[in-house]
PDB file of C-alpha atoms in Angstrom:
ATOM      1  CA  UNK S 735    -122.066 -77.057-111.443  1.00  0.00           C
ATOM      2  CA  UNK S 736    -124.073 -74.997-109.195  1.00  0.00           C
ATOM      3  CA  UNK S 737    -124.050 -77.137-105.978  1.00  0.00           C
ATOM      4  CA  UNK S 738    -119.729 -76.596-106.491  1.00  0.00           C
ATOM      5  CA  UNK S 739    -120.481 -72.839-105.956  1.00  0.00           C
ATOM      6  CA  UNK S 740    -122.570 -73.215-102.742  1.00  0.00           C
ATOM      7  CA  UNK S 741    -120.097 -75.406-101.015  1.00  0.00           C
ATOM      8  CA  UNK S 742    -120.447 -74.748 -97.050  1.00  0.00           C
ATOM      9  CA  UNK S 743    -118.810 -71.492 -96.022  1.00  0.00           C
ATOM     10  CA  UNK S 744    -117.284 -73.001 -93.334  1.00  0.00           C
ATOM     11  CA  UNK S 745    -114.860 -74.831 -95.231  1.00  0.00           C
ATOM     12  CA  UNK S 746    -113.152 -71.166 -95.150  1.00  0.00           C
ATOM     13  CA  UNK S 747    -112.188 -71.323 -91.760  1.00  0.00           C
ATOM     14  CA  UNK S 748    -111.520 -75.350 -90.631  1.00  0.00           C
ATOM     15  CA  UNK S 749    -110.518 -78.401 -92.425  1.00  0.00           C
ATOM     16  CA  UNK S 750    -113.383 -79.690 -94.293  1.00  0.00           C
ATOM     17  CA  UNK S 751    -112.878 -83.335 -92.845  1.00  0.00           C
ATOM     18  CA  UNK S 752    -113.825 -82.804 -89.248  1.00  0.00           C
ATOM     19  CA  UNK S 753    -116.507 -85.042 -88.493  1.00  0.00           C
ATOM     20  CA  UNK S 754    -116.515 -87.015 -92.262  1.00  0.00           C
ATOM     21  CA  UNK S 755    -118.407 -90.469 -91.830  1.00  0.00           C
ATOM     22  CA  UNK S 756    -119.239 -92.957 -94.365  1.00  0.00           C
ATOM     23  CA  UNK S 757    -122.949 -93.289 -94.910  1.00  0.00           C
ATOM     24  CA  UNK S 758    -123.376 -95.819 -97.908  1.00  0.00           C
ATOM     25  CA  UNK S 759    -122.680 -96.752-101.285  1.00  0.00           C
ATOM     26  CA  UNK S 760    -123.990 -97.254-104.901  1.00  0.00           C
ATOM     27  CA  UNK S 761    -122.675 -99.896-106.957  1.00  0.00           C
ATOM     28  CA  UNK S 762    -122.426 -99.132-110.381  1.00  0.00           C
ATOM     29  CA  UNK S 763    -122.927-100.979-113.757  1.00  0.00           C
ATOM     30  CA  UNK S 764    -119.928 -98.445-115.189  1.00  0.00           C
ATOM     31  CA  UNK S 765    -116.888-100.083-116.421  1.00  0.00           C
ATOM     32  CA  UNK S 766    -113.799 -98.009-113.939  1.00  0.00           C
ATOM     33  CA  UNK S 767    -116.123 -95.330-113.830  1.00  0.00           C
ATOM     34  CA  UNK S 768    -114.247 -91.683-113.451  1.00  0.00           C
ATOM     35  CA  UNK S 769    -116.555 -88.857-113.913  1.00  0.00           C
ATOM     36  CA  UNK S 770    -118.868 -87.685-111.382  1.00  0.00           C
ATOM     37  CA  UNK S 771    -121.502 -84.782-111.331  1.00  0.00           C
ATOM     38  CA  UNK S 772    -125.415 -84.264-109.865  1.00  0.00           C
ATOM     39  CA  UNK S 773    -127.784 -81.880-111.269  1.00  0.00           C
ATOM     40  CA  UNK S 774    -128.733 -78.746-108.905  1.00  0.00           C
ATOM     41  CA  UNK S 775    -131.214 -80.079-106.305  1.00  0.00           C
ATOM     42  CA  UNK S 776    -129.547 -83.560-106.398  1.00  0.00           C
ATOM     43  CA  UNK S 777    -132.879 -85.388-107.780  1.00  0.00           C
ATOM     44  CA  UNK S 778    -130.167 -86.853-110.661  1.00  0.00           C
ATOM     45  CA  UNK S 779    -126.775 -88.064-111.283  1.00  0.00           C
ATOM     46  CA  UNK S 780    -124.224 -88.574-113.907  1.00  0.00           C
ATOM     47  CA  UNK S 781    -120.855 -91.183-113.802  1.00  0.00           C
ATOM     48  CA  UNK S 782    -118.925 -91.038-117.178  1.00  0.00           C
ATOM     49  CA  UNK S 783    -117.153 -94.596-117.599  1.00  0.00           C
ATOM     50  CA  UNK S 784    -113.643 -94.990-119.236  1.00  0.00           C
ATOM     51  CA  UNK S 785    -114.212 -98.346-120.652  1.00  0.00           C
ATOM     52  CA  UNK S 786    -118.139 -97.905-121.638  1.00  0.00           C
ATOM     53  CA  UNK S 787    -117.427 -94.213-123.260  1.00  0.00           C
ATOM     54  CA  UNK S 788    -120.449 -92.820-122.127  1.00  0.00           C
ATOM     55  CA  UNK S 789    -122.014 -91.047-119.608  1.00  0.00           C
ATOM     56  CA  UNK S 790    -124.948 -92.336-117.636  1.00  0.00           C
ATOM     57  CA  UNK S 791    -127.827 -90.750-116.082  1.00  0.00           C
ATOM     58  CA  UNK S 792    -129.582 -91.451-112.616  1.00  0.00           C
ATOM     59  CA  UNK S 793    -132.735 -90.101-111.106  1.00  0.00           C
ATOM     60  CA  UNK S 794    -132.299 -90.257-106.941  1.00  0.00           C
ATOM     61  CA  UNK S 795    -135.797 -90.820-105.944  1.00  0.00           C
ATOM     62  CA  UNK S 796    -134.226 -88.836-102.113  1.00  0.00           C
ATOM     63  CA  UNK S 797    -132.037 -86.063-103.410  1.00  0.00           C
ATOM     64  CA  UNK S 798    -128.591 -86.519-102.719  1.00  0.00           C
ATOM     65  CA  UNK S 799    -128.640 -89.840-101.609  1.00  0.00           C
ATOM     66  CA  UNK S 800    -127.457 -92.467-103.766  1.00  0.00           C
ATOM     67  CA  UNK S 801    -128.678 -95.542-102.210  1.00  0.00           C
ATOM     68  CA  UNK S 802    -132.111 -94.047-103.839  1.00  0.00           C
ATOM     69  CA  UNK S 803    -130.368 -93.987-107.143  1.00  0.00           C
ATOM     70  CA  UNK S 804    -131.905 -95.892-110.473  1.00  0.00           C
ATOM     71  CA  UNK S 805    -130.101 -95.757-113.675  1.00  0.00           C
ATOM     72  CA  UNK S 806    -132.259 -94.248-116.777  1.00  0.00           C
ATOM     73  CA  UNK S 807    -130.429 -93.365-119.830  1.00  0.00           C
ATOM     74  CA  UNK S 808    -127.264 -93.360-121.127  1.00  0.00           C
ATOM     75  CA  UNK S 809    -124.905 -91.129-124.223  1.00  0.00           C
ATOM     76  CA  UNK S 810    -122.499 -92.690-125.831  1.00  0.00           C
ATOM     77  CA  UNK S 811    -119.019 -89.920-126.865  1.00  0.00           C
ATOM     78  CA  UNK S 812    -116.959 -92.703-128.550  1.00  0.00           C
ATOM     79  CA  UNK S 813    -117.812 -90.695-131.442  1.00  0.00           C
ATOM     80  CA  UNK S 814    -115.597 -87.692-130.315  1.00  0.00           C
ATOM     81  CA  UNK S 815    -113.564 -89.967-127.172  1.00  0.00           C
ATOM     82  CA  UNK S 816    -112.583 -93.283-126.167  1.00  0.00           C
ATOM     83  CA  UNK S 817    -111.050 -93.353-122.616  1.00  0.00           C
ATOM     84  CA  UNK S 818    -113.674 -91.116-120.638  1.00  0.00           C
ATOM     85  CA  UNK S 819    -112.474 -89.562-117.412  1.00  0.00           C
ATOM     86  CA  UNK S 820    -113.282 -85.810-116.211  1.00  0.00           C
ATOM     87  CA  UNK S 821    -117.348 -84.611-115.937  1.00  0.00           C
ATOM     88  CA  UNK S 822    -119.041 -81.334-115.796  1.00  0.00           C
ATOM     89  CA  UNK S 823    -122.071 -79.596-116.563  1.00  0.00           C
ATOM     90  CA  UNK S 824    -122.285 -75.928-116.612  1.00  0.00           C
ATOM     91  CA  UNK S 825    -125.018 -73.855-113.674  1.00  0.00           C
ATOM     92  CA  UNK S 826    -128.397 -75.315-115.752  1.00  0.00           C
ATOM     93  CA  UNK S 827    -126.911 -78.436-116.826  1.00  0.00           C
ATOM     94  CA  UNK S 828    -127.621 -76.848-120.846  1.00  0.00           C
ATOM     95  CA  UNK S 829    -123.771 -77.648-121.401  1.00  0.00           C
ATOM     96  CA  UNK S 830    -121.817 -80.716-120.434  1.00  0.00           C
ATOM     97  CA  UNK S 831    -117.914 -81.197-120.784  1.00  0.00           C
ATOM     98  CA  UNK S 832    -116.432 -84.613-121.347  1.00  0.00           C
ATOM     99  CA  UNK S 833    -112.478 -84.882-120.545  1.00  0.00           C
ATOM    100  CA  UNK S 834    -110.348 -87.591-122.688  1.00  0.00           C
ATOM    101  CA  UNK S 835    -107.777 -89.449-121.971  1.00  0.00           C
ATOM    102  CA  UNK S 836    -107.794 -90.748-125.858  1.00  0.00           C
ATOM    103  CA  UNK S 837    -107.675 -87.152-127.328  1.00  0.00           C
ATOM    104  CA  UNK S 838    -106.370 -85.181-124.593  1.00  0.00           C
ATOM    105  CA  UNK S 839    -108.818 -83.178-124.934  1.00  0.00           C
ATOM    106  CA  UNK S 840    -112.282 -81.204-123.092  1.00  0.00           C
ATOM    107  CA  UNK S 841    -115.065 -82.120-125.507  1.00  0.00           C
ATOM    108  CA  UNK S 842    -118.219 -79.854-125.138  1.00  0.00           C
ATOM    109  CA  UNK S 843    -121.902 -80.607-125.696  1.00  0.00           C
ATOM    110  CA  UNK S 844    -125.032 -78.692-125.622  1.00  0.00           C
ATOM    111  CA  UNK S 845    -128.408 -80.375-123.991  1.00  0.00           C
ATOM    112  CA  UNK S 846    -131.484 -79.194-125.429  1.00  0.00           C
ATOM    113  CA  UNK S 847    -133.002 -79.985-121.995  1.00  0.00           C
ATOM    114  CA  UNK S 848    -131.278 -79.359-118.835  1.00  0.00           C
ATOM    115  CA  UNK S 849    -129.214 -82.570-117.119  1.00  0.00           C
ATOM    116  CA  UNK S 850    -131.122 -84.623-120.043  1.00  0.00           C
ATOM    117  CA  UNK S 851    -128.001 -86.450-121.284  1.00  0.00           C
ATOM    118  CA  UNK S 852    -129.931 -88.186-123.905  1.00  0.00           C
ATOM    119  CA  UNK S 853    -130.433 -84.420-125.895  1.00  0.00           C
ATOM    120  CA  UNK S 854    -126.561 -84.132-125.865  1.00  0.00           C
ATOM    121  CA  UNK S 855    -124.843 -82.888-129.329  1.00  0.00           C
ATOM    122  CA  UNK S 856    -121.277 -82.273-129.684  1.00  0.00           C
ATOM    123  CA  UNK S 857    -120.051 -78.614-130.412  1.00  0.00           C
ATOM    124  CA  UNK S 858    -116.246 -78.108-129.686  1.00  0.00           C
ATOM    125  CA  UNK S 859    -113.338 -79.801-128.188  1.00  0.00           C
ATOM    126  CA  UNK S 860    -110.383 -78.170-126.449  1.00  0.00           C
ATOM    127  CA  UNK S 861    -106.598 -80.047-126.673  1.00  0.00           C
ATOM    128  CA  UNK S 862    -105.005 -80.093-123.499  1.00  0.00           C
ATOM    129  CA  UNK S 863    -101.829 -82.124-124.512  1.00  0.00           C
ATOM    130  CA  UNK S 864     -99.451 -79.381-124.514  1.00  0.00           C
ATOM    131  CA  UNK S 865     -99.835 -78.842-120.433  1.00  0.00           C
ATOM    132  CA  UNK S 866    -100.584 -83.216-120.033  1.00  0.00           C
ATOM    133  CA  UNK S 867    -100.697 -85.982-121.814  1.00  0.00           C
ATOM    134  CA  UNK S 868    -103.338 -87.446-119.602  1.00  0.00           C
ATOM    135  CA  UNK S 869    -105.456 -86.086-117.974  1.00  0.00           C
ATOM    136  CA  UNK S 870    -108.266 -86.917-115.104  1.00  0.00           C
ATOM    137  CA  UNK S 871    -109.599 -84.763-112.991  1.00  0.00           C
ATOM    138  CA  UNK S 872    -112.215 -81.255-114.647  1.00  0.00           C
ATOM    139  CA  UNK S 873    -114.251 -79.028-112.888  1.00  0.00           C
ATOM    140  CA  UNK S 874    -114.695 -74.777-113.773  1.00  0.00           C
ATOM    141  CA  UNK S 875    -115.473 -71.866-111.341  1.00  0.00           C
ATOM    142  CA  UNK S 876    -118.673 -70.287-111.122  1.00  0.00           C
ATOM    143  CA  UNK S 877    -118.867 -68.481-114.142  1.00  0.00           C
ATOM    144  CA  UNK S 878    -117.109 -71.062-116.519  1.00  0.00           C
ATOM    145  CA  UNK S 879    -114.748 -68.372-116.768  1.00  0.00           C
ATOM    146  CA  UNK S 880    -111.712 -71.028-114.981  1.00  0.00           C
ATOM    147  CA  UNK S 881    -111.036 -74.279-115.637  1.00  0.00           C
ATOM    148  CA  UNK S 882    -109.024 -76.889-113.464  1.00  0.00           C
ATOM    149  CA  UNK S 883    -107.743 -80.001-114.968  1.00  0.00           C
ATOM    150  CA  UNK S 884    -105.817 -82.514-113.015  1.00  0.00           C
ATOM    151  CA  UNK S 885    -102.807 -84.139-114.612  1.00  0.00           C
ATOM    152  CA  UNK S 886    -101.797 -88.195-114.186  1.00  0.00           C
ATOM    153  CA  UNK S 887     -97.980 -87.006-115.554  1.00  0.00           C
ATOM    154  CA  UNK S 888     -97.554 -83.812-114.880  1.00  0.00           C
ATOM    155  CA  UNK S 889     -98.840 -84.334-111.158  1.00  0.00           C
ATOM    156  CA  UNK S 890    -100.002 -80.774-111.273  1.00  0.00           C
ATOM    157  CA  UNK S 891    -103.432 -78.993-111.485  1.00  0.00           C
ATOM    158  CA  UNK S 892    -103.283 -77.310-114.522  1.00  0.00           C
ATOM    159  CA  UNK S 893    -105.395 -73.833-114.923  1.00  0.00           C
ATOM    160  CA  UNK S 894    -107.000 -72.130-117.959  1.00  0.00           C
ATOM    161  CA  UNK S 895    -109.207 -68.792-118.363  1.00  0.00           C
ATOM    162  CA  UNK S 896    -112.260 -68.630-121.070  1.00  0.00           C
ATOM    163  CA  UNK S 897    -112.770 -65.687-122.070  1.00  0.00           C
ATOM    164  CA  UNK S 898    -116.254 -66.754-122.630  1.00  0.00           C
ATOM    165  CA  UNK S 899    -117.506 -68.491-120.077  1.00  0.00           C
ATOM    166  CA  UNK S 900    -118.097 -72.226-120.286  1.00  0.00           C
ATOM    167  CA  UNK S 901    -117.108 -72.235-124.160  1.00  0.00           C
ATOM    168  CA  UNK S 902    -113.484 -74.261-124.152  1.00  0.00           C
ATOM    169  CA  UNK S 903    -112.997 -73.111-127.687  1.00  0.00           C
ATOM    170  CA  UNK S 904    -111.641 -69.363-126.011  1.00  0.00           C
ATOM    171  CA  UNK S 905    -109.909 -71.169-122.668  1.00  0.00           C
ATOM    172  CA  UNK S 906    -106.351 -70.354-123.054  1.00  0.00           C
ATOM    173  CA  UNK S 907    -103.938 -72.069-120.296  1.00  0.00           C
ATOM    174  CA  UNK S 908    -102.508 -69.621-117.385  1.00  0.00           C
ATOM    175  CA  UNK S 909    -100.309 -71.938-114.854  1.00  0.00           C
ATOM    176  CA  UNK S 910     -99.994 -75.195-112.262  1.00  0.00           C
ATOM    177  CA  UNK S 911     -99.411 -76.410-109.524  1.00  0.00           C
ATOM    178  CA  UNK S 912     -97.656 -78.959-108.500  1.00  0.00           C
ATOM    179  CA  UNK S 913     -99.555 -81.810-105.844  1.00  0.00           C
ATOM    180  CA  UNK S 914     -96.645 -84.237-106.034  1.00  0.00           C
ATOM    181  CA  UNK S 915     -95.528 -84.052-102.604  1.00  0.00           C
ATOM    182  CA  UNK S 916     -98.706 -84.811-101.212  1.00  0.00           C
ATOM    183  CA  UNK S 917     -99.575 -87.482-104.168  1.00  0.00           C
ATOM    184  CA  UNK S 918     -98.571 -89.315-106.418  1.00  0.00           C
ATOM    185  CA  UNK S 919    -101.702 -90.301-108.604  1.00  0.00           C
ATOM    186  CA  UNK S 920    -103.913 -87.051-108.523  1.00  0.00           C
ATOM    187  CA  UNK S 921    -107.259 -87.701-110.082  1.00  0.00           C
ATOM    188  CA  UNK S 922    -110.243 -86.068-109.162  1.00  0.00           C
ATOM    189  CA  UNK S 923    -111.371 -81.854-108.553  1.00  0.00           C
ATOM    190  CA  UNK S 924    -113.119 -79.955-106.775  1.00  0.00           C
ATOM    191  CA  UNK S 925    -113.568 -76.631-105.124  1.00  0.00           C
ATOM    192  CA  UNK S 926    -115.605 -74.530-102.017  1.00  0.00           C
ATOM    193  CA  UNK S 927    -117.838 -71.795-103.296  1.00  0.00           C
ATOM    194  CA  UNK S 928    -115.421 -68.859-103.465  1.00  0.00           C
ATOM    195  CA  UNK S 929    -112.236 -71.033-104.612  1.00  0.00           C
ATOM    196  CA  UNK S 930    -110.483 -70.715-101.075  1.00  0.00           C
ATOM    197  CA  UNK S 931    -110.258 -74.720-100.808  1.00  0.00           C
ATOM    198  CA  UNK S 932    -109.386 -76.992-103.320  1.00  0.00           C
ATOM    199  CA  UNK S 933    -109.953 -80.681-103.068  1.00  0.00           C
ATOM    200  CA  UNK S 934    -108.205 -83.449-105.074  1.00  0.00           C
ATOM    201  CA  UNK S 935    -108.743 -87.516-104.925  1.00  0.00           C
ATOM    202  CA  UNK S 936    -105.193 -89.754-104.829  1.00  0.00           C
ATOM    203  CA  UNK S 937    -105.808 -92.742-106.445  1.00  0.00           C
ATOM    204  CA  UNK S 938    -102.297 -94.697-105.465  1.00  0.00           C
ATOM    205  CA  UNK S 939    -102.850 -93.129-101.350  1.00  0.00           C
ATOM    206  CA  UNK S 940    -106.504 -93.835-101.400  1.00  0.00           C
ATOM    207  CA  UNK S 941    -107.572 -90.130-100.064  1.00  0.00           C
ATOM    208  CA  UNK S 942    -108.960 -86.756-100.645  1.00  0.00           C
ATOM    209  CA  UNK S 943    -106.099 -83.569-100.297  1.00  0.00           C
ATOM    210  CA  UNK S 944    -107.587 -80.374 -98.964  1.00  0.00           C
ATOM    211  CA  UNK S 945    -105.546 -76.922-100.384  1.00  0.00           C
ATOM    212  CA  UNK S 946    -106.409 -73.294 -98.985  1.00  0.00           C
ATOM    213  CA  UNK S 947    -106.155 -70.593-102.107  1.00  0.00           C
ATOM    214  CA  UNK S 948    -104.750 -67.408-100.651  1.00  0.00           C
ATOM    215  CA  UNK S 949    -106.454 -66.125-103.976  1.00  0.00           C
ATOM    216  CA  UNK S 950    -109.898 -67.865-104.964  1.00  0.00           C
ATOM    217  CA  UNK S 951    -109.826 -70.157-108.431  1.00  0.00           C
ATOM    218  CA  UNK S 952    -105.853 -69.147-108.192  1.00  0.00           C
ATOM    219  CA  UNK S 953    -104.076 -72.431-107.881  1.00  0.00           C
ATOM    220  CA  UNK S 954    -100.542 -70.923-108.021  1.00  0.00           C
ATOM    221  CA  UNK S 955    -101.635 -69.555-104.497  1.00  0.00           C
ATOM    222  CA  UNK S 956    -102.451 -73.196-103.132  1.00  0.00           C
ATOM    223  CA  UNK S 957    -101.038 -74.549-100.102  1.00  0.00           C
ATOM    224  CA  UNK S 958    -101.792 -78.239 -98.672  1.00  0.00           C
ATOM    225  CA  UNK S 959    -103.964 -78.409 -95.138  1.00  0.00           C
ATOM    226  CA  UNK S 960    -104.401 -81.773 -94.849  1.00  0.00           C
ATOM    227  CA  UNK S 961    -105.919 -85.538 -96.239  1.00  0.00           C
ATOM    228  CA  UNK S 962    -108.840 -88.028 -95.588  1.00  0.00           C
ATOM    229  CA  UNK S 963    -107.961 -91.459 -95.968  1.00  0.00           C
ATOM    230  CA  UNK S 964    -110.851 -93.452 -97.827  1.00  0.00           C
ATOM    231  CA  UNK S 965    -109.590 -96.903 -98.331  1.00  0.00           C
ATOM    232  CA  UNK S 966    -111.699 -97.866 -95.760  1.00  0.00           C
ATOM    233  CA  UNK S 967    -114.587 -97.706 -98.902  1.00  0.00           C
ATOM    234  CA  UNK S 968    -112.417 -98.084-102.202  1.00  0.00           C
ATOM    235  CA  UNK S 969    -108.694 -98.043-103.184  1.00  0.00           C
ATOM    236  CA  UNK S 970    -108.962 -96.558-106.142  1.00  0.00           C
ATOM    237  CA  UNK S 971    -110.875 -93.124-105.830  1.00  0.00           C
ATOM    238  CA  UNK S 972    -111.509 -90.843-109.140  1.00  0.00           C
ATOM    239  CA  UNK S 973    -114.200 -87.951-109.195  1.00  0.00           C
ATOM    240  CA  UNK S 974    -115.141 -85.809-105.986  1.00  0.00           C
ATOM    241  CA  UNK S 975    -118.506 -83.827-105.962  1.00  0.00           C
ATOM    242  CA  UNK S 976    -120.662 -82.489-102.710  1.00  0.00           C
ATOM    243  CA  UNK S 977    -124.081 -81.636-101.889  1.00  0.00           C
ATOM    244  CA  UNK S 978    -125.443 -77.874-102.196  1.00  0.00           C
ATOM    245  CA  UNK S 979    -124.198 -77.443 -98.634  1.00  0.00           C
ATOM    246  CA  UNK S 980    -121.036 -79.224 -98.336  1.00  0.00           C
ATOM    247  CA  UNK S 981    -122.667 -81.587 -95.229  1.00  0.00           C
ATOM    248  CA  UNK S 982    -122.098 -84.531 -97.943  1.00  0.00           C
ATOM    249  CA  UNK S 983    -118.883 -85.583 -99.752  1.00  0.00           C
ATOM    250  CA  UNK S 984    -119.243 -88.193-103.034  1.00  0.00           C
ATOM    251  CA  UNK S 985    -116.660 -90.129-104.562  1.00  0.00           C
ATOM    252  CA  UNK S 986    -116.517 -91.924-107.602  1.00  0.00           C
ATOM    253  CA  UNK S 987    -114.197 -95.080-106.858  1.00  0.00           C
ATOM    254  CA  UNK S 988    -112.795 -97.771-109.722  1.00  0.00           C
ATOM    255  CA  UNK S 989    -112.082-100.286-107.052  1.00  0.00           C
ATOM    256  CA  UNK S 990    -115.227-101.517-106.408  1.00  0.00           C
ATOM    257  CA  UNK S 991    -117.377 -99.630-108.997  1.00  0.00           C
ATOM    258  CA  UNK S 992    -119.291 -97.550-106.586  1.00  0.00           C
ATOM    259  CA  UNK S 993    -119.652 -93.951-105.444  1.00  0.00           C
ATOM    260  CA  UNK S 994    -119.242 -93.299-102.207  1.00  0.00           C
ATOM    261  CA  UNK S 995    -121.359 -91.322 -99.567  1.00  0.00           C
ATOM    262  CA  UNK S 996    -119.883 -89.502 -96.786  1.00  0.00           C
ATOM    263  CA  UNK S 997    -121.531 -87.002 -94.161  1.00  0.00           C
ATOM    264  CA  UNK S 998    -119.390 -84.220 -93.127  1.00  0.00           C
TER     265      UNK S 998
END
């Protein structure tokens, strides 16, 4: 979570694709892989796999670049989901939330060490179903006290306050907004620091959708900017995450198994 909230300032005041090249890519094991997340400095990252129902862990021997990437361990949430797709870990990685396209639901789990998947237990689970009936896309604000959920059906980001942060057993859903005239297979979420820009993958138009937030973390005050077409690299992209500074863009892609590397 923490490299989210340092997301380049600039992003505030131009589009955030100026300048984007594609640097390289890391082909995964991961059966349509959706989730994506790194730990803090970058040294690791995680892909959560809809058709192996777990979540696997990667130590990047240069941080932040995955062609250094080697896979080490692996958790297994078929006990609590089958159909994996949203990933996020809260600011010191002690937390990590699992969104299901089986339940329809935000599973959380507690790591005894930090970004260690392998000390994972489950603790709660949060249904969703009444705002979508499957979902893809999770990420939270700073605090854990938002959460952002993308919807497959609904086309719509869907947004929900905890009144404790990063515990989805108090979130409580607020309102959504609609991305269906700019896509029309929204997947993957992210946001800048302050919540000013949103950015959302389209599987089906093989880009990422940039959104200014007149109101930070306040997507019924969204309007869209602009796109990045990707399908150059993958035509099927899921999960969106960036470095601490925003000068590198990942995405997760199902089509090849990869994630993608971009410089911005």
């Amino acid at each position: 979570m923490k490299k989210k909230l340092t997301l380049l300032l600039l992003f505030a005041n131009c589009s955030a694709f100026a300048g984007v090249t594609f640097v390289d890519g890391f082909s995964l094991t991961e059966e349509y892989p959706y989730g994506l997340a790194f730990n803090n400095d970058g040294s690791k990252m995680f892909v959560a796999g809809f058709g192996d129902d777990d979540v696997k862990e990667y130590t990047l021997s240069t941080v932040f670049d995955v062609s250094t990437a080697s896979l080490v361990d692996s958790f297994d949430v078929s006990s609590q989901e089958n159909g994996l797709r949203g990933l996020a870990f809260n600011n010191d990685g002690t937390k990590m939330f699992i969104l299901g396209a089986g339940g329809d639901d935000v599973n959380e789990y507690t790591l005894s060490t930090g970004f260690d998947v392998s000390t994972s237990s489950f603790v709660d689970s949060f249904s969703i179903s009444g705002q979508e009936k499957s979902p893809v896309g999770l990420t939270f604000n700073d605090d854990g006290t938002k959460m952002f959920i993308t919807g497959h059906l609904g086309l719509d980001v869907n947004e929900y306050t905890l009144s404790t942060g990063f515990d989805v057993s108090t979130a409580s859903f607020v309102d959504s907004f609609s991305v269906s005239s700019q896509m029309t297979l929204p997947r993957g979420i992210n946001f800048n620091n302050d919540g000013t820009k949103m950015f959302i993958t389209g599987a089906q138009d093989d880009e990422v959708n940039e959104y200014t937030l007149s109101t930070g973390f306040d997507v019924s005050t969204a309007s869209f900017v602009g796109s990045f077409d990707i399908s150059s690299q993958g035509t099927k992209p899921h999960a969106i995450s960036f470095n601490n500074d925003g000068t590198k863009m990942f995405i997760v892609d199902e089509d090849p198994d990869d994630v993608n590397e971009y410089t911005l």
